[in-house]
Coordinates of C-alpha atoms and ligand atoms in Angstrom, one line a residue:
X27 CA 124.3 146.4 115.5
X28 CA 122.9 144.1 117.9
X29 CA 119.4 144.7 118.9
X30 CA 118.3 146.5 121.8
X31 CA 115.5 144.3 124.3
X32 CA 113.7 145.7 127.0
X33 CA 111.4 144.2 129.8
X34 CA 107.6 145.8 130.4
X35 CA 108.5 148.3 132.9
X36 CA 111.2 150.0 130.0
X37 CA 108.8 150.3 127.4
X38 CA 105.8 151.4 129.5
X39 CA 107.8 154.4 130.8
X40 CA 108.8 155.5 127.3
X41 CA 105.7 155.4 126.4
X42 CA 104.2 157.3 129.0
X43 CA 107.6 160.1 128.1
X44 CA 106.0 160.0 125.2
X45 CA 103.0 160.8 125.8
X46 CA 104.0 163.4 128.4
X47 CA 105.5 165.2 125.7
X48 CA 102.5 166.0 123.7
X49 CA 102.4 163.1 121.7
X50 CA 98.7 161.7 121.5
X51 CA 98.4 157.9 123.0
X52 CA 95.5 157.4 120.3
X53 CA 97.7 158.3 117.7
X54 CA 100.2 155.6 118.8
X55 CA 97.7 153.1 118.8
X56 CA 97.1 154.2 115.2
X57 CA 100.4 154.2 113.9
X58 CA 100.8 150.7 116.1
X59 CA 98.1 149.3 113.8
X60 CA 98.8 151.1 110.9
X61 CA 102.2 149.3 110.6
X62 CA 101.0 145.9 111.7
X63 CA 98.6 146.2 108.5
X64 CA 101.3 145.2 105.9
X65 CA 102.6 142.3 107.8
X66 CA 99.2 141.1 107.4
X67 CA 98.4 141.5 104.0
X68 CA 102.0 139.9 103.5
X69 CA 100.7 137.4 105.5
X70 CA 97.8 136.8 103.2
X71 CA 99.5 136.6 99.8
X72 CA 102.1 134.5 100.8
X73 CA 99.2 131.7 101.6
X74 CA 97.7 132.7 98.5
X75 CA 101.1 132.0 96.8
X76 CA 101.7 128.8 98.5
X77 CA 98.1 128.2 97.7
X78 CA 96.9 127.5 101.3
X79 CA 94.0 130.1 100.7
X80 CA 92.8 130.1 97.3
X81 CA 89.1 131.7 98.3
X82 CA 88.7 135.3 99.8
X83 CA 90.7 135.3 102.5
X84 CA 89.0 135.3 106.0
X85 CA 90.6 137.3 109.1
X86 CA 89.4 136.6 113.0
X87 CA 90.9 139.3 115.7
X88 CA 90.3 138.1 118.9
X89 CA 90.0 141.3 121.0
X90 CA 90.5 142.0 125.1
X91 CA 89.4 144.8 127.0
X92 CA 93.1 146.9 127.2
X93 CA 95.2 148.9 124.6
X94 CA 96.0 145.8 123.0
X95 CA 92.3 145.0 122.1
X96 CA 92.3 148.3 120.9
X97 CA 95.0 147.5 118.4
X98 CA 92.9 144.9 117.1
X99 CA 90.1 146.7 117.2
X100 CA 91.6 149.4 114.7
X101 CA 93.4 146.5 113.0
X102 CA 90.1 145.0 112.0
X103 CA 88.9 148.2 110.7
X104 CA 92.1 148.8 108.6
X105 CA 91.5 145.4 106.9
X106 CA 87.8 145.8 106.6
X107 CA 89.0 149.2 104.5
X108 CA 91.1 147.5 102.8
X109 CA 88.4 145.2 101.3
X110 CA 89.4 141.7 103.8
X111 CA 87.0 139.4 105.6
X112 CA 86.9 140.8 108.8
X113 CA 85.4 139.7 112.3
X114 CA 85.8 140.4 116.1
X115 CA 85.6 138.5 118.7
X116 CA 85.0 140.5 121.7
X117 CA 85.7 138.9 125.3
X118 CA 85.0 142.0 126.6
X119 CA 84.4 145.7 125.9
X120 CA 86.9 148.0 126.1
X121 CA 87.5 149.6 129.2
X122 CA 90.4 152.6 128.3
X123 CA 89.2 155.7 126.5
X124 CA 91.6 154.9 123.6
X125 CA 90.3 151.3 123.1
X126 CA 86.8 152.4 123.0
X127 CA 87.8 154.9 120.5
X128 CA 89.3 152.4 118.7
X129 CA 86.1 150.2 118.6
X130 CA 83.9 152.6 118.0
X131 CA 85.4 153.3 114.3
X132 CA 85.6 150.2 114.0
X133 CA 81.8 149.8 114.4
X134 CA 81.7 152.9 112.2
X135 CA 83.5 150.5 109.2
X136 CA 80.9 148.0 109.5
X137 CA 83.6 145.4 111.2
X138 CA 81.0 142.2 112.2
X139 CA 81.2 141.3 116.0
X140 CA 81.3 138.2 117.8
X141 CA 80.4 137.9 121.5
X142 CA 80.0 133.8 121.7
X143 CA 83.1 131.4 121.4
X144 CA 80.9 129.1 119.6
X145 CA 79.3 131.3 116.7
X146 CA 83.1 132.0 115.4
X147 CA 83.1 131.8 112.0
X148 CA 86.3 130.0 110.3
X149 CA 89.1 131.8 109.8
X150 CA 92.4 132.0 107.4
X151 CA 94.3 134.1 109.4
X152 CA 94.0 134.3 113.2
X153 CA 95.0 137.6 115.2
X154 CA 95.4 137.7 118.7
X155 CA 94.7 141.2 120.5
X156 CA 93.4 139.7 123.8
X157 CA 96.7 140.6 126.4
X158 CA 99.9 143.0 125.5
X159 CA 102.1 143.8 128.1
X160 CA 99.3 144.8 130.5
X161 CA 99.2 140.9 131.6
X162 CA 99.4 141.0 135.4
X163 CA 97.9 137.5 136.4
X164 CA 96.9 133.6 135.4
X165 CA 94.7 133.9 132.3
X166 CA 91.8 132.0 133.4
X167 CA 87.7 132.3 132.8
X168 CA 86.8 133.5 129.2
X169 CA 90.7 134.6 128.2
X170 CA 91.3 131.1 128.7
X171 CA 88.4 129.7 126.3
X172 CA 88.9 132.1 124.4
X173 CA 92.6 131.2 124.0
X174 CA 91.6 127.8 123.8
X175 CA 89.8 127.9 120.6
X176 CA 92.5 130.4 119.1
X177 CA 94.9 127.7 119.7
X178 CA 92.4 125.1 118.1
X179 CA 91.9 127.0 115.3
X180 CA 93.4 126.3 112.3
X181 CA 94.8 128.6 110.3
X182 CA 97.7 131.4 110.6
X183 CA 98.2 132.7 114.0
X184 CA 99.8 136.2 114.5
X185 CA 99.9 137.7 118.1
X186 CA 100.3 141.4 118.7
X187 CA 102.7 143.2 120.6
X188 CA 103.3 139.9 122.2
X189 CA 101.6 136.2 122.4
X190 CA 98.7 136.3 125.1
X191 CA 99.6 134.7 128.2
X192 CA 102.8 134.9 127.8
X193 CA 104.4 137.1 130.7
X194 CA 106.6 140.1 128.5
X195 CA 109.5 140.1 131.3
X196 CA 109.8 136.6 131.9
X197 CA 108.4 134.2 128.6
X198 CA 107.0 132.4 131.4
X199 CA 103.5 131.1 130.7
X200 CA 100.6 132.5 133.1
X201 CA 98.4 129.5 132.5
X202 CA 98.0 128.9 128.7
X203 CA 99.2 131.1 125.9
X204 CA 98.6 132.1 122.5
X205 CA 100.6 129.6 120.1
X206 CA 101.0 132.3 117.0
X207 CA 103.4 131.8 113.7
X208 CA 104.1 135.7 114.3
X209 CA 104.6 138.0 117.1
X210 CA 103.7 141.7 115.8
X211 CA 106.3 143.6 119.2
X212 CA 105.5 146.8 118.7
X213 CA 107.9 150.3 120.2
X214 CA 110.8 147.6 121.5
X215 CA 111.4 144.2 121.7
X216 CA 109.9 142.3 124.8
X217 CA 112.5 140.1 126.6
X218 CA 109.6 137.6 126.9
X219 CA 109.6 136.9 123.4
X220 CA 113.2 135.7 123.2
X221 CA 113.6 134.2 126.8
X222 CA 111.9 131.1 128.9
X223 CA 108.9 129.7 126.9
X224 CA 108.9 132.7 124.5
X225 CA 110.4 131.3 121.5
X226 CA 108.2 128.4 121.9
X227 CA 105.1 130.2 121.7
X228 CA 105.9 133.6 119.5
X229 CA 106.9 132.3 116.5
X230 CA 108.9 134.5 113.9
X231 CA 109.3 138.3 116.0
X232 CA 109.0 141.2 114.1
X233 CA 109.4 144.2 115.6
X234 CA 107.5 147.9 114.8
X235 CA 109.9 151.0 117.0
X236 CA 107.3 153.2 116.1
X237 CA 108.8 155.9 118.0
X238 CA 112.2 157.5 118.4
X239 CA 114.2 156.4 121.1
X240 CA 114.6 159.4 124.0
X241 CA 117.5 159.7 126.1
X242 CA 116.1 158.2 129.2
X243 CA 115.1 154.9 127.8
X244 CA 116.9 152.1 129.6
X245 CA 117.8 148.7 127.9
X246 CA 117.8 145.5 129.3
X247 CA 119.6 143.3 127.2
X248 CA 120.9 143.0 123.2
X249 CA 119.7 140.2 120.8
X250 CA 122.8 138.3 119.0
X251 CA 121.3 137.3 115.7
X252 CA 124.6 137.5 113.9
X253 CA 127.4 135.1 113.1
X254 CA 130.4 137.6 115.3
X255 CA 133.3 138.2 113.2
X256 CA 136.7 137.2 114.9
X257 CA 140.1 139.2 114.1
X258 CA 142.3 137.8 111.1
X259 CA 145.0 136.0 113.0
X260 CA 148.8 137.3 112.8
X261 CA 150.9 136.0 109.9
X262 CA 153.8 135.6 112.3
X263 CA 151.9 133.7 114.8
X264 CA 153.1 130.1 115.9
X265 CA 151.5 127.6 118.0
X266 CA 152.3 129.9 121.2
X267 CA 150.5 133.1 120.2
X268 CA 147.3 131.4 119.9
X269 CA 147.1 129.8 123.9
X270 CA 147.2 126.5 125.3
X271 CA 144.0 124.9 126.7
X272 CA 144.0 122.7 130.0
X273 CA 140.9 120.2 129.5
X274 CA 140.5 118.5 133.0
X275 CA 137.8 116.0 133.4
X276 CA 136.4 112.5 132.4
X277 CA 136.0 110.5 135.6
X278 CA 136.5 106.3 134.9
X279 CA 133.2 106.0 132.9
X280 CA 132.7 109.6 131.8
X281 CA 135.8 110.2 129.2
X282 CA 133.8 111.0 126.1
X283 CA 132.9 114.3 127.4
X284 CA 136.3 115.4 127.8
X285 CA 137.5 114.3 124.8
X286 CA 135.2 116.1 123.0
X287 CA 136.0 119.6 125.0
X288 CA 139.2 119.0 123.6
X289 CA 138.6 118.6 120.1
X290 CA 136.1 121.1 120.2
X291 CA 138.9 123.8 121.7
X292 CA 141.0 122.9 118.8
X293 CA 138.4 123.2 116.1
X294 CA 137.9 126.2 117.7
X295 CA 141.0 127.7 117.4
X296 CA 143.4 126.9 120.6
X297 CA 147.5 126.7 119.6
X298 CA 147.8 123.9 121.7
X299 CA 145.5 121.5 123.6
X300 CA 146.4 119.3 127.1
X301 CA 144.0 116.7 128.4
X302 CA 144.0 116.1 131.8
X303 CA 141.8 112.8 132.1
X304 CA 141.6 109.3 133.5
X305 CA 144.0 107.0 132.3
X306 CA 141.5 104.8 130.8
X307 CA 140.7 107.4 128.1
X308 CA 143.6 107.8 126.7
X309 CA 144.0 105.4 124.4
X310 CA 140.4 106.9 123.2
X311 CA 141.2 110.5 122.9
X312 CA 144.7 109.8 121.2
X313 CA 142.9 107.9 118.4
X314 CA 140.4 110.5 117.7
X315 CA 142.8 113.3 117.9
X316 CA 146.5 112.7 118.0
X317 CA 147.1 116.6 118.0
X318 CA 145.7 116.2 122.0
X319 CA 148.5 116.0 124.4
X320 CA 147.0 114.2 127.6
X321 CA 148.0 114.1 130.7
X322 CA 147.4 111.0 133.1
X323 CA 145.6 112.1 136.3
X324 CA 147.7 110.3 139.3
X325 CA 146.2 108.6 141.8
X326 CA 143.9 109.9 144.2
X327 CA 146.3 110.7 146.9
X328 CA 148.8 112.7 144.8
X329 CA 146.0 115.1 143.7
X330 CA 147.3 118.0 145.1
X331 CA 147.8 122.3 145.1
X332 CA 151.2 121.4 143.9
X333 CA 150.0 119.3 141.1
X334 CA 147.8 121.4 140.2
X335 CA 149.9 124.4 140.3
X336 CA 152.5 122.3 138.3
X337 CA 150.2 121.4 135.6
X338 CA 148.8 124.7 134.9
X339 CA 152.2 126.1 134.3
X340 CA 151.8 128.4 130.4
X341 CA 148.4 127.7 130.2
X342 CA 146.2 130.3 128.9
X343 CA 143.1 129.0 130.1
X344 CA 141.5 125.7 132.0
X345 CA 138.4 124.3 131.3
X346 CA 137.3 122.1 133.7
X347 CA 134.2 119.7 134.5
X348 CA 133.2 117.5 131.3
X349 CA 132.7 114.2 133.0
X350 CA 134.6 115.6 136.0
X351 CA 131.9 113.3 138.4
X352 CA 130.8 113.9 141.9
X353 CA 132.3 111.7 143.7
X354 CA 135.5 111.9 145.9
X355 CA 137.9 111.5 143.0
X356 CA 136.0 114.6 141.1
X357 CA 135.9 116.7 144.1
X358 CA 139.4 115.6 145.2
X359 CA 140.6 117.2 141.8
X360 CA 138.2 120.3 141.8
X361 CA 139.1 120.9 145.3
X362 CA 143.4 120.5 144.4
X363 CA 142.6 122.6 141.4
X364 CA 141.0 126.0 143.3
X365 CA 143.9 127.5 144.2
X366 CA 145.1 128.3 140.6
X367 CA 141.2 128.5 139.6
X368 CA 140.7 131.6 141.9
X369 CA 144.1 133.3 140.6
X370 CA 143.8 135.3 137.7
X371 CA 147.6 135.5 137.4
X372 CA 148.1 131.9 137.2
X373 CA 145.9 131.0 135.0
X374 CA 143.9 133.7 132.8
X375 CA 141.0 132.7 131.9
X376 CA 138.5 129.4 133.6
X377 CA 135.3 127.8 131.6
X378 CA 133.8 125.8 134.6
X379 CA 130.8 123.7 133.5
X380 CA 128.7 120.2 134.1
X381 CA 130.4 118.6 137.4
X382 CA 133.0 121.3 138.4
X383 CA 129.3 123.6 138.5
X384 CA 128.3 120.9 140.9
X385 CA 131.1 120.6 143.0
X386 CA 130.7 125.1 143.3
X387 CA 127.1 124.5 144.0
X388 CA 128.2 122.2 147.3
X389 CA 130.3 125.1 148.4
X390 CA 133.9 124.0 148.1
X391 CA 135.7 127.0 147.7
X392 CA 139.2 127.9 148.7
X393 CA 138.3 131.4 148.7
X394 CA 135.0 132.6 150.1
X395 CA 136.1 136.2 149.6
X396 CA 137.5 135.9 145.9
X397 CA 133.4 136.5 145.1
X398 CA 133.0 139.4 147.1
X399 CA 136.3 141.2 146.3
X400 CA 135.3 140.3 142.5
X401 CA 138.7 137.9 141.7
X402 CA 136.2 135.3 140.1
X403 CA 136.2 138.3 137.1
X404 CA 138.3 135.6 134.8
X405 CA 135.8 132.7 135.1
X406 CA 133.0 132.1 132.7
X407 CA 130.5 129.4 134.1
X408 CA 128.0 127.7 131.8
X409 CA 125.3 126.4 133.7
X410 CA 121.8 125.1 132.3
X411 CA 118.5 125.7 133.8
X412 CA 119.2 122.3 136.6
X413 CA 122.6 123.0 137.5
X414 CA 121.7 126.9 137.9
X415 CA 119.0 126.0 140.3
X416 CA 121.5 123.8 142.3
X417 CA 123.8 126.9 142.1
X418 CA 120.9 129.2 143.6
X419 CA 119.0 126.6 146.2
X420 CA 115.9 126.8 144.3
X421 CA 114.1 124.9 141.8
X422 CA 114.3 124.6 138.3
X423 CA 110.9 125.9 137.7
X424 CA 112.1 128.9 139.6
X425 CA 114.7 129.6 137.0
X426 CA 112.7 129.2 134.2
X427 CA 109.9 130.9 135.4
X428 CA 112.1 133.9 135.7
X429 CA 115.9 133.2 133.5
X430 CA 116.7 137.5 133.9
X431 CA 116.2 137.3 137.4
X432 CA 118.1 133.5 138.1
X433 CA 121.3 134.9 136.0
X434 CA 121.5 138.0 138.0
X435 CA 121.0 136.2 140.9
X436 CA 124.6 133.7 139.7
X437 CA 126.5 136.5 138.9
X438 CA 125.6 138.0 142.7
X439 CA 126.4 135.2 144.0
X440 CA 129.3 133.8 142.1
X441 CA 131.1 136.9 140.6
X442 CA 132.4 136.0 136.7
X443 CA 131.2 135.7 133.5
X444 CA 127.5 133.6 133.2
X445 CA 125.8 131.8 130.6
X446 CA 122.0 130.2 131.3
X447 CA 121.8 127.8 128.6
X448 CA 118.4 126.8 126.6
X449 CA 116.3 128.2 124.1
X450 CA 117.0 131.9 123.9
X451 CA 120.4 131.3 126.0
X452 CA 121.2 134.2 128.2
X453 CA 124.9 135.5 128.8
X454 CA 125.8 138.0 131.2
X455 CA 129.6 139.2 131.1
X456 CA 131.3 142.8 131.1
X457 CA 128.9 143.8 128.0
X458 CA 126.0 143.0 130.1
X459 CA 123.1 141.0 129.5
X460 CA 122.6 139.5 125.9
X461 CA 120.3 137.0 124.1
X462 CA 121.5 134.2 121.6
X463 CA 118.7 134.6 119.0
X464 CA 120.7 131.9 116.6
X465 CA 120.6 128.4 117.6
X466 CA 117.9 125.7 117.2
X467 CA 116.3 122.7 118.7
X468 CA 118.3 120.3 117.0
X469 CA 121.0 121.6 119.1
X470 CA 119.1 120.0 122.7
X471 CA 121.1 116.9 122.5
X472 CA 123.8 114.9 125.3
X473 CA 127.6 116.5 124.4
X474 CA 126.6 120.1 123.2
X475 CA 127.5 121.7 126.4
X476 CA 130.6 120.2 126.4
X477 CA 131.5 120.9 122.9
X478 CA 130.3 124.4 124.3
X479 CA 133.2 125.1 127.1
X480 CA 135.9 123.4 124.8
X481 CA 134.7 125.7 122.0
X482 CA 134.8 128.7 124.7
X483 CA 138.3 127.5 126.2
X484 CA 140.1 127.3 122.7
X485 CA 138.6 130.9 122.0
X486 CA 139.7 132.6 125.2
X487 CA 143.0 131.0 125.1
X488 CA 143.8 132.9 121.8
X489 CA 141.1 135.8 122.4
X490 CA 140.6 136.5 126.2
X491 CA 138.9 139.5 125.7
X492 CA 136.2 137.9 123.4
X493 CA 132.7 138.6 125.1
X494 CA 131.3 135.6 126.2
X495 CA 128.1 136.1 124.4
X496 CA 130.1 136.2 121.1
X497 CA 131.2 132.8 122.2
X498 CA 127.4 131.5 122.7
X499 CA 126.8 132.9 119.2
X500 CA 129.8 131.4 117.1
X501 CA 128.5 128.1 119.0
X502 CA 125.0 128.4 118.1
X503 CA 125.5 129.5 114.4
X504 CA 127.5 126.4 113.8
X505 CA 124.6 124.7 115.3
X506 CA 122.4 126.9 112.7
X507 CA 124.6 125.5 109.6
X508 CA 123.9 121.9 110.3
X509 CA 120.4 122.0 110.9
X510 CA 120.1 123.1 107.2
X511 CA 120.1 119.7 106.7
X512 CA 117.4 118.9 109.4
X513 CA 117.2 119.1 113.3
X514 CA 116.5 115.6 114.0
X515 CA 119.7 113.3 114.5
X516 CA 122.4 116.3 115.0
X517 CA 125.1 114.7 117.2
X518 CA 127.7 117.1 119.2
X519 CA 130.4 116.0 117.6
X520 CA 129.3 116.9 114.7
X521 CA 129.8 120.6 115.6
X522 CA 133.5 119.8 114.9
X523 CA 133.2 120.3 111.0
X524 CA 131.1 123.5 111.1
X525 CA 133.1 125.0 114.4
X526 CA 136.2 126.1 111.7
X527 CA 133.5 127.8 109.6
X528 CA 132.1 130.1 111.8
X529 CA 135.5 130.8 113.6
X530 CA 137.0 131.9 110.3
Ligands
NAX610 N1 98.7 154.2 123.4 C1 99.0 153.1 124.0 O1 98.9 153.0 125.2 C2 99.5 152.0 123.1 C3 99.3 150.7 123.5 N2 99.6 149.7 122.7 C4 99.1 148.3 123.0 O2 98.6 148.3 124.3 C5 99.1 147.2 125.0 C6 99.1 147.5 126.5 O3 97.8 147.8 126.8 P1 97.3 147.8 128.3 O4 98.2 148.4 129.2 O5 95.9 148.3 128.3 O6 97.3 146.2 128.6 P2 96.6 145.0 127.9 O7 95.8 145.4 126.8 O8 97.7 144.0 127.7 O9 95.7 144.4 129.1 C7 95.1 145.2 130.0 C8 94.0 144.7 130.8 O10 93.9 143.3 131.1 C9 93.8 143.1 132.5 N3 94.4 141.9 132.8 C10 95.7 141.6 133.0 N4 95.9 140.3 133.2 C11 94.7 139.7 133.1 C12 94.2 138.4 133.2 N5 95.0 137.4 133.4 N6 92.9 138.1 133.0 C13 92.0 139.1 132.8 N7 92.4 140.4 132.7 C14 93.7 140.7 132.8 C15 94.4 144.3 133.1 O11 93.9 144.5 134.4 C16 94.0 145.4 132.2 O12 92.7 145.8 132.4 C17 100.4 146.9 124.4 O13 100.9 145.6 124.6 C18 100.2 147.3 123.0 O14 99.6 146.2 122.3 C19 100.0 150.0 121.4 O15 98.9 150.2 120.6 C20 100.9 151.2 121.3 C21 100.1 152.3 121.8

């Protein structure tokens, strides 16, 4: 079951069904900090066990004026009950009747207060109550001194509901944000914790439902955060059952990329795979992998629809744009190439990524009205955060100030299948929106992308149903098996031992 994930406005109306149906909004807050409690005290002995806190352990909740200074508020008191070292820091009172209530008992258990940055005492643990989802603006003034020090501290960080600053639909950052080793989400997952500067900030995401889901509740996206299982393939099956890949690109200088499409759609899974590169790379991809069958790309002129046409003849799916260039020979093949792109029937299924995005982005298509008549339904386009802002006419801070909004805006634009890739990747196909939660940073290195669409055309040419973001997963939890031994130094084509594990 993949994880439901929902944006501020989703959980903010549940809530309010909720309390519309009786349910007390006090109580929630309760039961919100009643559940965070054991994390905490987990927290705490595992430091004791790895003997990073060996005295009485000492707890600092930094609290805000909203609801989520009245979790901490309550949080505090819990802890002080439960015989911690507990103080507040408060930046200001609390202004709802529920978070008043909530600091009120705490004042009843004796919880010490704080109202000076500089009297803090040290702290083991360090809880963040300051914003939840009610952010609405730049943190600035004594939020952001007061994240400041947090941030200084030293110590264990743990945010709840979500890190402070960090916006809940977006993971943009509204100025500065709470760096925290764990994010305490309480009722549903916040899209900001898994998307734009999220993971950076939010550390390990635990989430608390709380409360049963009603019927109205709308989700937003699902979290991947397990290695998809692919169907057993068919005893019978020959080369031929299992699709034949067309790799087109490497321009003079650019043929590694290519290559490594292609061996990537074969350790992926492809029947059979056809490079369609410069002549100059031949010799390269042949000794790397003689199971390649390549193609020689003829000279400029001859780069036609008929070639085109010719060479796509039984094949299951083209993958087009590894080293593909920008200049007139790469557009001259892009631009031969559309026709049987923008038909479904010629060729099934289209991974267009790296320079084929560019040459989309400069607005040479054949078809204008294949996007709006929805015949772009077989392509899957794998943009990152740059070439997506080419795509859109905007910048790349615009996209990753707001990924949700910049893939929905492709998919409007474009038609197809979309994937926004970078930390949290996004993927938007005919399951909707989803979240990679597997991956790592060792993965941010030149060739993964294209490992990526070779990966994605050898999968689609055997499974074309197979939901894009199942594709982004496989591809990130091969990444996830070779970071086990370390981030640092993973090369793309290393992917090419671990692609057969997670495919099988
Ligand atoms: N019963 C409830 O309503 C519950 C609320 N919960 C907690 O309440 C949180 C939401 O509470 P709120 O809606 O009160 O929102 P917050 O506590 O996140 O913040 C609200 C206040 O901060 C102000 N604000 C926003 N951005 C600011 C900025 N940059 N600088 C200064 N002030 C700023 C807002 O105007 C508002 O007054 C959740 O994230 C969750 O932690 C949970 O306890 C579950 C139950």
């Amino acid at each position: 079951m993949r994880p439901e994930v929902f944006n501020r406005e989703q959980v903010q109306a549940w809530e309010q069904r909720w309390f519309a149906a009786g349910n007390s909004s006090y109580g929630l807050m309760q039961q919100a900090a009643w559940q965070m409690m054991p994390h905490i005290v987990q927290s705490i002995d595992s430091l004791k066990q790895d003997q990073v806190v060996q005295h009485q352990t000492s707890i600092g909740v930094y609290c805000g004026a909203g609801n989520n200074g009245g979790d901490g508020w309550l949080l505090a008191a819990y802890l002080k009950r439960a015989g911690y070292g507990i103080w507040v820091y408060e930046v200001e009172p609390p202004i709802t009747d529920i978070a008043k209530q909530a600091k009120a008992y705490a004042v009843a258990q004796q919880v010490r207060i704080f109202y000076a940055l500089s009297q803090l005492p040290l702290a083991d643990i360090h809880i963040d109550a300051l914003f939840g989802i009610g952010l609405n603006r730049k943190v600035s003034g004594a939020y952001q001194l007061a994240i400041e020090q947090f941030n200084q501290g030293s110590g264990y960080k743990v945010a709840l509901d979500i890190p402070s600053g960090l916006d809940a639909n977006s993971g943009a950052v509204l100025g500065i944000t709470c760096d925290v080793d764990l994010s305490l989400s309480v009722l549903g997952l916040k899209v900001g914790l898994l998307t734009g500067q999220g993971p950076a900030y939010a550390g390990k995401v635990i989430n608390l439902p709380l409360i049963p889901p009603d019927d109205q509740l709308q989700v937003l996206a699902r979290l991947d955060q397990q290695v998809p299982q692919l169907p057993k393939r068919r005893k019978t099956g020959h080369k031929g059952t299992y699709g034949h890949v067309l790799i087109i690109g490497g321009d003079e200088n650019m043929g590694g990329a290519a290559i490594m499409a292609a061996e990537a759609a074969l350790a992926g899974g492809a029947g059979k795979v056809t490079l369609l590169t410069h002549e100059k790379h031949h010799n390269a991809a042949l000794s790397r992998c003689p199971n390649v069958m390549t193609l020689a790309m003829p000279a400029q002129a001859q780069i036609t629809a008929e070639f085109a046409a010719q060479v796509s003849q039984s094949i299951d799916c083209i993958v087009i744009g590894m080293g593909l260039g920008r200049h007139n020979w790469g557009k001259a093949i892009w631009q031969a190439f559309l026709p049987v792109l923008e038909q479904a029937e010629a060729v099934q299924r289209v991974v267009i990524d790296a320079d084929a995005l560019w040459h989309l982005s400069a607005g040479h298509l054949a078809d204008e009205q294949a996007i709006k008549t929805g015949l772009h339904q077989h392509w899957y386009c794998t943009p990152h955060s740059g070439e997506a802002a080419r795509l859109l006419g905007t910048t790349v801070h615009t996209v990753e100030q707001d990924r949700i909004a910049a893939i929905y805006a492709l998919k409007e634009k474009f038609d197809g299948n979309w994937l926004l890739k970078g930390a949290g990747s996004l993927s938007l196909d005919g399951q909707g929106l989803s979240i990679c939660g597997l991956g790592n940073p060792g993965m941010a290195t030149a060739g993964m992308g294209d490992i990526l669409g070779g990966m994605a055309g050898g999968l689609l040419a055997q499974l074309p149903d197979l939901p894009l973001h199942e594709i982004v997963a496989l591809h990130a939890a091969a990444g996830d098996i070779l970071a086990k031994q370390g981030e640092r130094g993973l090369q793309a084509t290393d992917m090419l031992q671990v692609i057969r594990q997670v495919v099988n």
